[in-house]
Amino acid sequence: MKKKFKMPTAYTLLFLIIVVIAALTWVVPGGKYDTKVDKATGEQIPIAGTYHQLPVDKQTPQGLWEVLNAPINGFFDAVDIALFVLVIGGFLGIIMKTGAIDAGITRVIRKLKGREQWLIPILMTLFAIGGTTYGMAEETIAFYPILIPVLIAAGYDALTAVSIIAIGAGIGCLGSTVNPFATGIASGFAGVSIGDGIGLRVIILVVTLIISILFVMRYAKKVKDDPSKSLIANMKEDNEKHFLSQQTGDVEFTSRHKAVLTVFGLTFVVMILGVIPWAAKFHVTIFEDLVNWLGKIPFIGKLLGGMIPLGDWWFGELTMLFLVSSIIIAFIYKMGEEEYTSTFMRGAADLLGVAIIIGISRGITVVMNAGGMTATVLHWGEGALEHLGSVAFTNISFLFYLPLSFLVPSTSGLATLSMPIMAPLADFAHVGRDLVITAYQSASGVINLVTPTSAVIMGALAIARIPYSTYLRHVWKLVVVISVVIMVILSAAAMMS
């Protein structure tokens, strides 16, 4: 009997990609650009026209040792994200122990009474706003364990929940309007204002978000009407046991549950305010006045002296936030020290696989950079795009950024690497540099919806227990449609420029 092919796990798939990238470093010659220090960011940026292939004795093809070390080095490189994920696991373990989520889910389902489908456009829009304003990506990891049980309890599946978060935030990043990590950095390197081209980016954001919401709602309705049509129908019973409480019937929603969920909600509000770079410019007066007032008390003032202001937080501060919140929730629930510690560690253990996947996926970039491939790939694009007309230049720029975004999934890293070279080429094609920025962030957004080099996508799928091949089968048509729509919009913009 012929054995049916089974897709390898995410761990194996990512390691195989590391092997392929390492093999390519033996074929693609390593190269280098001369660099200069950008005064605004302090980053080393490449200078257009200065590419040179490294001498044979300085080529660094990646061998067996580098391949085996890549996941380890990738984990070191992404240790802040990995620790964030583990602490979120512990935080969620404490939350689930209180039963507040189960009680809240019961209350939500009872209130909606068959209108759960409206969660899809509302939540996708909210995640898209996060993506377009501050590049919400890794932060979404915290939402998957919360939303998956809600959607499953409402008659949908885990893939619907993943689609709402991953596609919603991904479309926001794709249509970044003022995202400082994509549009901001790229605009700085291109020498234009972040506001240049914002109208075009808003159009791309709105159009692609509408398409994506309709896509997810159509799939969700199909699953709701006939669960056998779910792409993970074979996992239905197992997922219900894994993600839903064993309790049946109505769960009492107590005042203690309300207090726990209040702290839970405030934690996410503070997280969002903490990572938006321009949050400090908003009048978050209640929070700031409270901190300032407490700061006048000598002892408290010293305790708060090293506090990092809102807008400047990143994974270190976010990890601290979820850890402190878990302690506060344990206190509200009157959880003992031993019970708190054991529950927190069990929750962290549940997301250990996610943390490892994040490290392995970062190892792909480690191998690619160490092998010197990135500069060479960028040089090929520089040569191919230099003498094209406006429409051809804009669309080929978009297509060129697709594979480059696979190699460099970080939007800020890709902007730093490529924009100093790509933006001046727009002048030769007689198009605005803002079009190159829009092409870059759109292509990066498209690829980051599906790329296995994205720690966010692979981490989300690990949490939802969805095979990568299943997710890819689910979204590939959407990705194609969105890509075509973006190219049409870019072409129209190029003709009008």
Short mmCIF file of C-alpha atoms in Angstrom, two decimals:
data_model
loop_
_atom_site.label_atom_id
_atom_site.label_comp_id
_atom_site.label_asym_id
_atom_site.label_seq_id
_atom_site.Cartn_x
_atom_site.Cartn_y
_atom_site.Cartn_z
CA MET A 1 0.00 0.00 0.00
CA LYS A 2 1.38 3.37 -1.02
CA LYS A 3 2.05 5.63 1.92
CA LYS A 4 0.34 9.03 1.75
CA PHE A 5 2.69 12.03 1.79
CA LYS A 6 2.53 13.98 5.00
CA MET A 7 3.69 17.58 5.23
CA PRO A 8 6.61 17.94 7.66
CA THR A 9 6.16 19.92 10.86
CA ALA A 10 6.96 23.63 11.02
CA TYR A 11 10.26 22.83 12.76
CA THR A 12 11.42 20.57 9.94
CA LEU A 13 10.13 22.91 7.23
CA LEU A 14 12.02 25.86 8.65
CA PHE A 15 15.21 23.86 9.05
CA LEU A 16 14.94 22.67 5.44
CA ILE A 17 14.67 26.32 4.35
CA ILE A 18 17.86 27.04 6.30
CA VAL A 19 19.55 24.20 4.40
CA VAL A 20 18.34 25.57 1.03
CA ILE A 21 19.47 29.12 1.82
CA ALA A 22 22.85 27.79 2.97
CA ALA A 23 23.17 25.82 -0.29
CA LEU A 24 22.39 28.97 -2.29
CA THR A 25 25.28 30.79 -0.60
CA TRP A 26 27.58 28.39 -2.51
CA VAL A 27 25.95 29.41 -5.82
CA VAL A 28 25.11 33.10 -5.30
CA PRO A 29 28.36 35.03 -4.86
CA GLY A 30 28.67 37.08 -1.71
CA GLY A 31 28.82 40.83 -2.22
CA LYS A 32 28.99 44.08 -0.37
CA TYR A 33 28.01 47.73 -0.72
CA ASP A 34 30.00 50.63 0.62
CA THR A 35 28.05 52.16 3.47
CA LYS A 36 27.61 55.46 5.21
CA VAL A 37 26.05 56.45 8.52
CA ASP A 38 22.57 57.92 8.26
CA LYS A 39 22.48 61.05 10.43
CA ALA A 40 18.83 60.63 11.38
CA THR A 41 18.94 56.99 12.49
CA GLY A 42 22.62 56.27 13.07
CA GLU A 43 22.24 53.14 10.90
CA GLN A 44 24.83 51.99 8.36
CA ILE A 45 23.13 52.31 4.95
CA PRO A 46 24.38 51.08 1.55
CA ILE A 47 25.40 53.56 -1.16
CA ALA A 48 23.87 53.01 -4.61
CA GLY A 49 26.34 52.05 -7.34
CA THR A 50 29.04 50.85 -4.93
CA TYR A 51 28.30 47.11 -5.00
CA HIS A 52 31.34 44.90 -5.38
CA GLN A 53 31.64 41.15 -5.30
CA LEU A 54 33.79 39.89 -2.50
CA PRO A 55 37.13 38.28 -3.41
CA VAL A 56 37.19 34.51 -3.47
CA ASP A 57 39.14 34.36 -0.23
CA LYS A 58 36.48 36.50 1.50
CA GLN A 59 33.42 34.61 0.28
CA THR A 60 31.52 33.05 3.18
CA PRO A 61 29.40 30.14 1.89
CA GLN A 62 27.55 28.53 4.75
CA GLY A 63 28.46 24.96 5.58
CA LEU A 64 27.21 22.23 7.87
CA TRP A 65 28.50 23.93 11.02
CA GLU A 66 26.72 27.21 10.17
CA VAL A 67 23.50 25.35 9.30
CA LEU A 68 23.50 23.49 12.61
CA ASN A 69 24.28 26.69 14.50
CA ALA A 70 21.67 28.80 12.66
CA PRO A 71 18.67 27.91 14.90
CA ILE A 72 20.79 28.57 18.00
CA ASN A 73 22.06 31.91 16.71
CA GLY A 74 18.56 32.75 15.51
CA PHE A 75 17.21 32.08 19.00
CA PHE A 76 19.87 34.36 20.50
CA ASP A 77 18.94 37.01 17.94
CA ALA A 78 15.23 36.71 18.78
CA VAL A 79 15.52 36.00 22.49
CA ASP A 80 13.49 39.12 23.38
CA ILE A 81 10.53 37.92 21.29
CA ALA A 82 10.89 34.35 22.54
CA LEU A 83 10.88 35.45 26.20
CA PHE A 84 7.87 37.68 25.49
CA VAL A 85 6.00 34.64 24.12
CA LEU A 86 6.89 32.48 27.14
CA VAL A 87 5.73 35.13 29.62
CA ILE A 88 2.50 35.57 27.64
CA GLY A 89 2.03 31.80 27.98
CA GLY A 90 2.40 32.10 31.75
CA PHE A 91 0.07 35.11 31.83
CA LEU A 92 -2.59 33.23 29.86
CA GLY A 93 -2.15 30.20 32.09
CA ILE A 94 -3.02 32.36 35.11
CA ILE A 95 -6.00 33.90 33.27
CA MET A 96 -7.37 30.49 32.29
CA LYS A 97 -6.94 29.23 35.84
CA THR A 98 -9.29 31.93 37.12
CA GLY A 99 -12.07 30.79 34.76
CA ALA A 100 -12.70 34.42 33.74
CA ILE A 101 -12.19 33.69 30.05
CA ASP A 102 -14.68 30.79 30.14
CA ALA A 103 -17.23 32.96 31.92
CA GLY A 104 -16.58 35.83 29.52
CA ILE A 105 -16.95 33.60 26.45
CA THR A 106 -20.26 32.29 27.76
CA ARG A 107 -21.48 35.85 28.31
CA VAL A 108 -20.33 37.02 24.84
CA ILE A 109 -21.94 34.10 23.01
CA ARG A 110 -25.20 34.60 24.92
CA LYS A 111 -25.27 38.33 24.11
CA LEU A 112 -24.45 37.95 20.41
CA LYS A 113 -27.15 35.32 19.79
CA GLY A 114 -26.21 34.37 16.24
CA ARG A 115 -24.54 37.66 15.30
CA GLU A 116 -21.00 36.42 15.94
CA GLN A 117 -20.06 37.05 12.30
CA TRP A 118 -19.82 40.78 13.08
CA LEU A 119 -16.78 40.04 15.19
CA ILE A 120 -14.91 39.46 11.92
CA PRO A 121 -15.10 42.92 10.29
CA ILE A 122 -14.81 44.73 13.63
CA LEU A 123 -11.74 42.83 14.83
CA MET A 124 -10.03 42.76 11.43
CA THR A 125 -10.45 46.54 11.17
CA LEU A 126 -9.02 47.04 14.66
CA PHE A 127 -6.01 44.83 13.91
CA ALA A 128 -5.54 46.61 10.57
CA ILE A 129 -5.48 49.96 12.39
CA GLY A 130 -2.75 48.58 14.63
CA GLY A 131 -0.80 47.38 11.60
CA THR A 132 -1.11 50.59 9.60
CA THR A 133 -0.23 52.90 12.50
CA TYR A 134 2.61 51.15 14.29
CA GLY A 135 3.28 47.90 12.45
CA MET A 136 1.42 45.57 14.79
CA ALA A 137 2.89 42.12 14.19
CA GLU A 138 4.68 40.27 17.00
CA GLU A 139 2.29 41.84 19.49
CA THR A 140 -0.60 39.90 17.94
CA ILE A 141 0.81 36.64 19.34
CA ALA A 142 -0.90 37.51 22.63
CA PHE A 143 -4.36 37.58 21.01
CA TYR A 144 -4.45 34.13 19.41
CA PRO A 145 -5.03 32.07 22.58
CA ILE A 146 -7.82 34.48 23.51
CA LEU A 147 -9.72 34.67 20.23
CA ILE A 148 -9.45 31.01 19.17
CA PRO A 149 -11.72 29.70 21.99
CA VAL A 150 -14.28 32.46 21.31
CA LEU A 151 -14.54 31.56 17.61
CA ILE A 152 -14.63 27.81 18.22
CA ALA A 153 -17.36 28.24 20.84
CA ALA A 154 -19.31 30.32 18.30
CA GLY A 155 -19.25 27.48 15.76
CA TYR A 156 -16.27 28.51 13.65
CA ASP A 157 -12.76 27.00 13.64
CA ALA A 158 -9.22 27.93 14.67
CA LEU A 159 -8.35 28.86 11.08
CA THR A 160 -11.04 31.56 11.17
CA ALA A 161 -9.47 33.05 14.30
CA VAL A 162 -5.98 32.97 12.77
CA SER A 163 -7.34 34.63 9.62
CA ILE A 164 -8.95 37.46 11.58
CA ILE A 165 -5.74 38.33 13.42
CA ALA A 166 -3.00 37.45 10.93
CA ILE A 167 -4.74 38.79 7.83
CA GLY A 168 -6.21 41.80 9.65
CA ALA A 169 -2.90 42.99 11.10
CA GLY A 170 -1.05 41.87 7.95
CA ILE A 171 -3.25 43.99 5.71
CA GLY A 172 -2.65 46.92 8.05
CA CYS A 173 1.12 46.50 7.65
CA LEU A 174 0.67 46.04 3.89
CA GLY A 175 -1.18 49.35 3.70
CA SER A 176 1.04 51.14 6.22
CA THR A 177 0.09 54.79 6.36
CA VAL A 178 2.19 56.16 9.21
CA ASN A 179 3.85 52.96 10.42
CA PRO A 180 7.26 54.21 11.64
CA PHE A 181 8.93 50.80 11.22
CA ALA A 182 8.02 50.54 7.52
CA THR A 183 6.89 53.84 6.04
CA GLY A 184 8.81 56.02 8.49
CA ILE A 185 12.21 54.37 8.10
CA ALA A 186 11.79 53.96 4.33
CA SER A 187 10.74 57.62 3.93
CA GLY A 188 13.77 58.75 5.90
CA PHE A 189 16.15 56.76 3.73
CA ALA A 190 14.35 57.90 0.57
CA GLY A 191 14.61 61.54 1.61
CA VAL A 192 10.84 62.24 1.50
CA SER A 193 8.19 63.01 4.09
CA ILE A 194 6.22 60.18 5.68
CA GLY A 195 3.12 61.99 4.43
CA ASP A 196 4.14 61.71 0.77
CA GLY A 197 1.97 59.10 -0.90
CA ILE A 198 -0.29 58.64 2.13
CA GLY A 199 -3.43 59.01 -0.01
CA LEU A 200 -2.36 56.10 -2.22
CA ARG A 201 -1.54 53.99 0.82
CA VAL A 202 -4.96 54.70 2.33
CA ILE A 203 -6.60 53.53 -0.91
CA ILE A 204 -4.55 50.30 -0.88
CA LEU A 205 -5.37 49.76 2.80
CA VAL A 206 -9.13 50.23 2.40
CA VAL A 207 -9.49 48.21 -0.80
CA THR A 208 -7.38 45.24 0.37
CA LEU A 209 -9.02 45.24 3.81
CA ILE A 210 -12.51 45.06 2.29
CA ILE A 211 -11.41 42.18 0.05
CA SER A 212 -9.86 40.38 3.02
CA ILE A 213 -12.88 40.83 5.29
CA LEU A 214 -15.19 39.43 2.60
CA PHE A 215 -12.78 36.50 2.11
CA VAL A 216 -12.68 35.63 5.82
CA MET A 217 -16.45 36.10 6.29
CA ARG A 218 -17.15 33.83 3.33
CA TYR A 219 -14.96 31.07 4.75
CA ALA A 220 -16.37 31.54 8.25
CA LYS A 221 -19.97 31.28 7.00
CA LYS A 222 -19.11 28.11 5.09
CA VAL A 223 -17.66 26.53 8.25
CA LYS A 224 -20.56 27.70 10.41
CA ASP A 225 -23.14 26.27 7.98
CA ASP A 226 -21.28 23.00 7.45
CA PRO A 227 -18.37 22.19 9.82
CA SER A 228 -17.23 19.43 7.48
CA LYS A 229 -16.14 22.12 5.00
CA SER A 230 -13.55 23.44 7.43
CA LEU A 231 -10.00 22.92 6.18
CA ILE A 232 -9.23 21.50 9.62
CA ALA A 233 -12.48 19.56 10.04
CA ASN A 234 -10.52 16.47 11.07
CA MET A 235 -9.27 18.39 14.14
CA LYS A 236 -12.69 19.67 15.26
CA GLU A 237 -13.21 17.46 18.32
CA ASP A 238 -9.57 17.61 19.37
CA ASN A 239 -9.52 21.41 19.09
CA GLU A 240 -12.72 21.75 21.10
CA LYS A 241 -11.15 19.68 23.88
CA HIS A 242 -7.87 21.60 23.68
CA PHE A 243 -9.16 25.18 23.46
CA LEU A 244 -12.48 25.07 25.30
CA SER A 245 -13.10 24.46 28.96
CA GLN A 246 -14.45 21.12 30.01
CA GLN A 247 -17.24 22.95 31.82
CA THR A 248 -20.69 22.74 30.25
CA GLY A 249 -23.74 24.90 30.55
CA ASP A 250 -23.81 28.43 31.87
CA VAL A 251 -20.83 29.64 33.86
CA GLU A 252 -21.47 32.22 36.56
CA PHE A 253 -19.88 35.58 35.73
CA THR A 254 -18.78 36.84 39.15
CA SER A 255 -17.45 40.22 40.28
CA ARG A 256 -14.03 38.62 40.64
CA HIS A 257 -14.19 37.47 37.02
CA LYS A 258 -15.05 41.04 36.05
CA ALA A 259 -12.06 42.39 37.98
CA VAL A 260 -9.74 39.85 36.36
CA LEU A 261 -11.00 40.69 32.86
CA THR A 262 -10.67 44.41 33.61
CA VAL A 263 -6.98 43.96 34.43
CA PHE A 264 -6.69 41.70 31.40
CA GLY A 265 -8.16 44.37 29.10
CA LEU A 266 -6.13 47.21 30.62
CA THR A 267 -2.98 45.17 30.05
CA PHE A 268 -3.61 45.15 26.31
CA VAL A 269 -4.51 48.84 26.29
CA VAL A 270 -1.23 49.72 28.00
CA MET A 271 0.61 47.38 25.63
CA ILE A 272 -0.82 49.15 22.58
CA LEU A 273 -0.10 52.62 24.00
CA GLY A 274 3.36 51.52 25.03
CA VAL A 275 4.51 50.47 21.57
CA ILE A 276 3.00 53.27 19.47
CA PRO A 277 6.01 55.58 18.94
CA TRP A 278 3.88 58.70 18.89
CA ALA A 279 1.71 57.70 21.86
CA ALA A 280 3.50 60.18 24.10
CA LYS A 281 2.20 63.02 21.88
CA PHE A 282 -1.37 62.10 22.70
CA HIS A 283 -2.93 63.48 25.83
CA VAL A 284 -2.87 60.33 27.92
CA THR A 285 -3.29 62.75 30.81
CA ILE A 286 -4.81 60.48 33.43
CA PHE A 287 -1.93 58.03 33.23
CA GLU A 288 0.76 60.72 32.96
CA ASP A 289 -0.74 62.87 35.74
CA LEU A 290 -0.91 59.83 38.02
CA VAL A 291 2.75 59.02 37.38
CA ASN A 292 3.76 62.67 37.88
CA TRP A 293 1.74 62.93 41.08
CA LEU A 294 3.22 59.75 42.49
CA GLY A 295 6.64 60.99 41.43
CA LYS A 296 6.35 63.89 43.88
CA ILE A 297 6.41 61.44 46.77
CA PRO A 298 10.17 61.06 47.50
CA PHE A 299 10.32 57.28 47.86
CA ILE A 300 7.82 56.57 45.06
CA GLY A 301 9.57 59.11 42.85
CA LYS A 302 12.80 57.15 43.12
CA LEU A 303 10.97 53.93 42.34
CA LEU A 304 9.47 55.46 39.18
CA GLY A 305 12.63 57.31 38.24
CA GLY A 306 13.72 54.81 35.61
CA MET A 307 10.29 54.39 34.03
CA ILE A 308 10.39 54.44 30.23
CA PRO A 309 7.68 56.74 28.79
CA LEU A 310 4.81 55.42 26.72
CA GLY A 311 5.68 55.12 23.06
CA ASP A 312 9.22 53.90 23.74
CA TRP A 313 8.33 50.46 25.05
CA TRP A 314 9.45 47.28 23.32
CA PHE A 315 9.73 43.61 24.16
CA GLY A 316 11.55 44.08 27.47
CA GLU A 317 8.88 46.43 28.78
CA LEU A 318 6.03 44.39 27.29
CA THR A 319 7.35 41.22 28.94
CA MET A 320 7.48 43.06 32.26
CA LEU A 321 3.92 44.31 31.72
CA PHE A 322 2.45 40.83 31.24
CA LEU A 323 4.46 39.43 34.17
CA VAL A 324 3.23 42.16 36.55
CA SER A 325 -0.34 41.77 35.26
CA SER A 326 -0.22 38.02 35.94
CA ILE A 327 0.81 38.75 39.54
CA ILE A 328 -2.02 41.29 39.98
CA ILE A 329 -4.56 38.82 38.58
CA ALA A 330 -3.26 36.07 40.88
CA PHE A 331 -3.68 38.47 43.81
CA ILE A 332 -7.29 39.27 42.79
CA TYR A 333 -8.04 35.55 42.48
CA LYS A 334 -6.36 34.94 45.88
CA MET A 335 -3.94 32.47 44.33
CA GLY A 336 -1.15 31.22 46.59
CA GLU A 337 2.55 31.54 45.70
CA GLU A 338 2.98 27.85 44.94
CA GLU A 339 -0.22 27.69 42.86
CA TYR A 340 0.77 30.86 40.98
CA THR A 341 4.26 29.60 40.17
CA SER A 342 3.17 26.15 38.98
CA THR A 343 0.29 27.58 36.90
CA PHE A 344 2.54 30.22 35.32
CA MET A 345 5.18 27.62 34.39
CA ARG A 346 2.59 25.29 32.86
CA GLY A 347 1.27 28.17 30.77
CA ALA A 348 4.77 29.09 29.62
CA ALA A 349 5.43 25.46 28.71
CA ASP A 350 2.37 25.50 26.44
CA LEU A 351 4.04 28.15 24.26
CA LEU A 352 7.57 26.75 24.41
CA GLY A 353 7.17 25.29 20.92
CA VAL A 354 6.18 28.74 19.63
CA ALA A 355 9.32 30.28 21.14
CA ILE A 356 11.49 27.62 19.49
CA ILE A 357 9.82 28.17 16.11
CA ILE A 358 10.57 31.90 16.41
CA GLY A 359 14.25 31.13 16.98
CA ILE A 360 14.47 28.71 14.04
CA SER A 361 12.76 31.13 11.65
CA ARG A 362 15.20 33.89 12.63
CA GLY A 363 18.02 31.46 11.85
CA ILE A 364 17.10 31.69 8.15
CA THR A 365 18.01 35.37 8.11
CA VAL A 366 21.19 34.68 10.07
CA VAL A 367 22.43 32.24 7.41
CA MET A 368 21.47 34.52 4.54
CA ASN A 369 23.24 37.54 5.99
CA ALA A 370 26.32 35.56 6.97
CA GLY A 371 26.57 34.19 3.43
CA GLY A 372 26.54 37.68 1.89
CA MET A 373 23.57 36.90 -0.38
CA THR A 374 21.43 39.91 0.42
CA ALA A 375 23.68 42.55 -1.15
CA THR A 376 24.02 40.48 -4.33
CA VAL A 377 20.27 40.01 -4.73
CA LEU A 378 19.80 43.73 -4.18
CA HIS A 379 22.46 44.51 -6.81
CA TRP A 380 20.64 42.36 -9.38
CA GLY A 381 17.51 44.39 -8.76
CA GLU A 382 19.44 47.64 -9.04
CA GLY A 383 20.69 46.65 -12.48
CA ALA A 384 17.32 45.39 -13.72
CA LEU A 385 15.25 48.42 -12.70
CA GLU A 386 17.48 51.32 -13.64
CA HIS A 387 16.26 52.07 -17.21
CA LEU A 388 12.54 51.18 -17.10
CA GLY A 389 9.51 53.40 -17.74
CA SER A 390 7.29 54.60 -14.90
CA VAL A 391 4.58 51.88 -14.95
CA ALA A 392 7.04 49.05 -15.63
CA PHE A 393 9.45 50.38 -12.99
CA THR A 394 6.75 50.60 -10.32
CA ASN A 395 5.36 47.12 -10.96
CA ILE A 396 8.73 45.42 -11.32
CA SER A 397 9.81 47.15 -8.11
CA PHE A 398 6.82 45.52 -6.44
CA LEU A 399 7.67 42.13 -7.96
CA PHE A 400 11.35 42.52 -7.06
CA TYR A 401 10.48 43.21 -3.44
CA LEU A 402 8.47 39.96 -3.19
CA PRO A 403 11.48 37.59 -3.08
CA LEU A 404 13.55 40.18 -1.23
CA SER A 405 10.84 40.35 1.45
CA PHE A 406 11.08 36.56 1.81
CA LEU A 407 14.80 36.86 2.46
CA VAL A 408 14.40 39.86 4.79
CA PRO A 409 10.99 39.56 6.55
CA SER A 410 11.74 42.53 8.80
CA THR A 411 10.18 45.67 7.25
CA SER A 412 12.60 47.99 9.02
CA GLY A 413 15.57 45.81 8.04
CA LEU A 414 14.43 45.68 4.41
CA ALA A 415 13.93 49.47 4.32
CA THR A 416 17.36 50.09 5.81
CA LEU A 417 19.00 47.73 3.37
CA SER A 418 17.27 48.60 0.11
CA MET A 419 15.73 52.07 0.16
CA PRO A 420 18.98 54.08 -0.15
CA ILE A 421 19.55 52.22 -3.45
CA MET A 422 16.01 51.77 -4.76
CA ALA A 423 14.68 55.29 -4.09
CA PRO A 424 17.21 57.11 -6.36
CA LEU A 425 16.32 54.71 -9.20
CA ALA A 426 12.80 56.21 -9.16
CA ASP A 427 14.28 59.49 -10.33
CA PHE A 428 15.55 57.82 -13.51
CA ALA A 429 12.08 56.32 -14.13
CA HIS A 430 10.41 59.71 -13.53
CA VAL A 431 8.20 58.51 -10.68
CA GLY A 432 7.94 59.79 -7.14
CA ARG A 433 10.08 58.12 -4.53
CA ASP A 434 6.96 57.62 -2.45
CA LEU A 435 5.83 55.09 -5.09
CA VAL A 436 8.90 52.98 -4.40
CA ILE A 437 8.08 53.14 -0.69
CA THR A 438 4.49 52.03 -1.36
CA ALA A 439 5.69 49.21 -3.66
CA TYR A 440 8.18 48.05 -1.01
CA GLN A 441 5.76 48.01 1.91
CA SER A 442 2.96 46.45 -0.16
CA ALA A 443 5.22 43.62 -1.36
CA SER A 444 6.59 43.11 2.14
CA GLY A 445 3.04 43.01 3.50
CA VAL A 446 1.92 40.46 0.90
CA ILE A 447 4.86 38.13 1.61
CA ASN A 448 4.56 38.47 5.38
CA LEU A 449 1.00 37.13 5.11
CA VAL A 450 2.36 33.75 4.04
CA THR A 451 6.13 33.46 4.43
CA PRO A 452 7.44 30.67 6.66
CA THR A 453 10.36 32.98 7.51
CA SER A 454 7.91 35.11 9.52
CA ALA A 455 8.06 34.25 13.20
CA VAL A 456 4.61 35.81 13.59
CA ILE A 457 2.87 33.52 11.08
CA MET A 458 4.67 30.38 12.19
CA GLY A 459 4.11 31.22 15.85
CA ALA A 460 0.41 31.82 15.26
CA LEU A 461 0.00 28.53 13.42
CA ALA A 462 1.82 26.72 16.22
CA ILE A 463 -0.58 28.18 18.79
CA ALA A 464 -3.62 27.28 16.65
CA ARG A 465 -2.15 23.84 15.81
CA ILE A 466 -2.69 24.43 12.08
CA PRO A 467 -0.24 22.90 9.56
CA TYR A 468 1.50 25.50 7.41
CA SER A 469 0.40 23.71 4.23
CA THR A 470 -3.26 24.05 5.31
CA TYR A 471 -2.88 27.76 6.00
CA LEU A 472 -1.16 28.26 2.64
CA ARG A 473 -3.98 26.40 0.86
CA HIS A 474 -6.42 28.70 2.64
CA VAL A 475 -4.87 32.08 1.77
CA TRP A 476 -3.03 31.68 -1.54
CA LYS A 477 -5.99 32.85 -3.67
CA LEU A 478 -6.43 35.90 -1.45
CA VAL A 479 -2.71 36.71 -1.79
CA VAL A 480 -2.91 36.48 -5.59
CA VAL A 481 -6.01 38.70 -5.77
CA ILE A 482 -4.50 41.28 -3.43
CA SER A 483 -1.24 41.33 -5.41
CA VAL A 484 -3.08 41.95 -8.69
CA VAL A 485 -5.19 44.72 -7.11
CA ILE A 486 -2.08 46.40 -5.71
CA MET A 487 -0.33 46.29 -9.09
CA VAL A 488 -3.37 47.87 -10.76
CA ILE A 489 -3.45 50.67 -8.18
CA LEU A 490 0.34 51.20 -8.47
CA SER A 491 0.07 51.35 -12.27
CA ALA A 492 -2.65 53.99 -12.10
CA ALA A 493 -0.61 56.02 -9.62
CA ALA A 494 2.50 55.76 -11.83
CA MET A 495 0.59 57.01 -14.88
CA MET A 496 -0.72 59.98 -12.91
CA SER A 497 2.65 60.88 -11.40
#
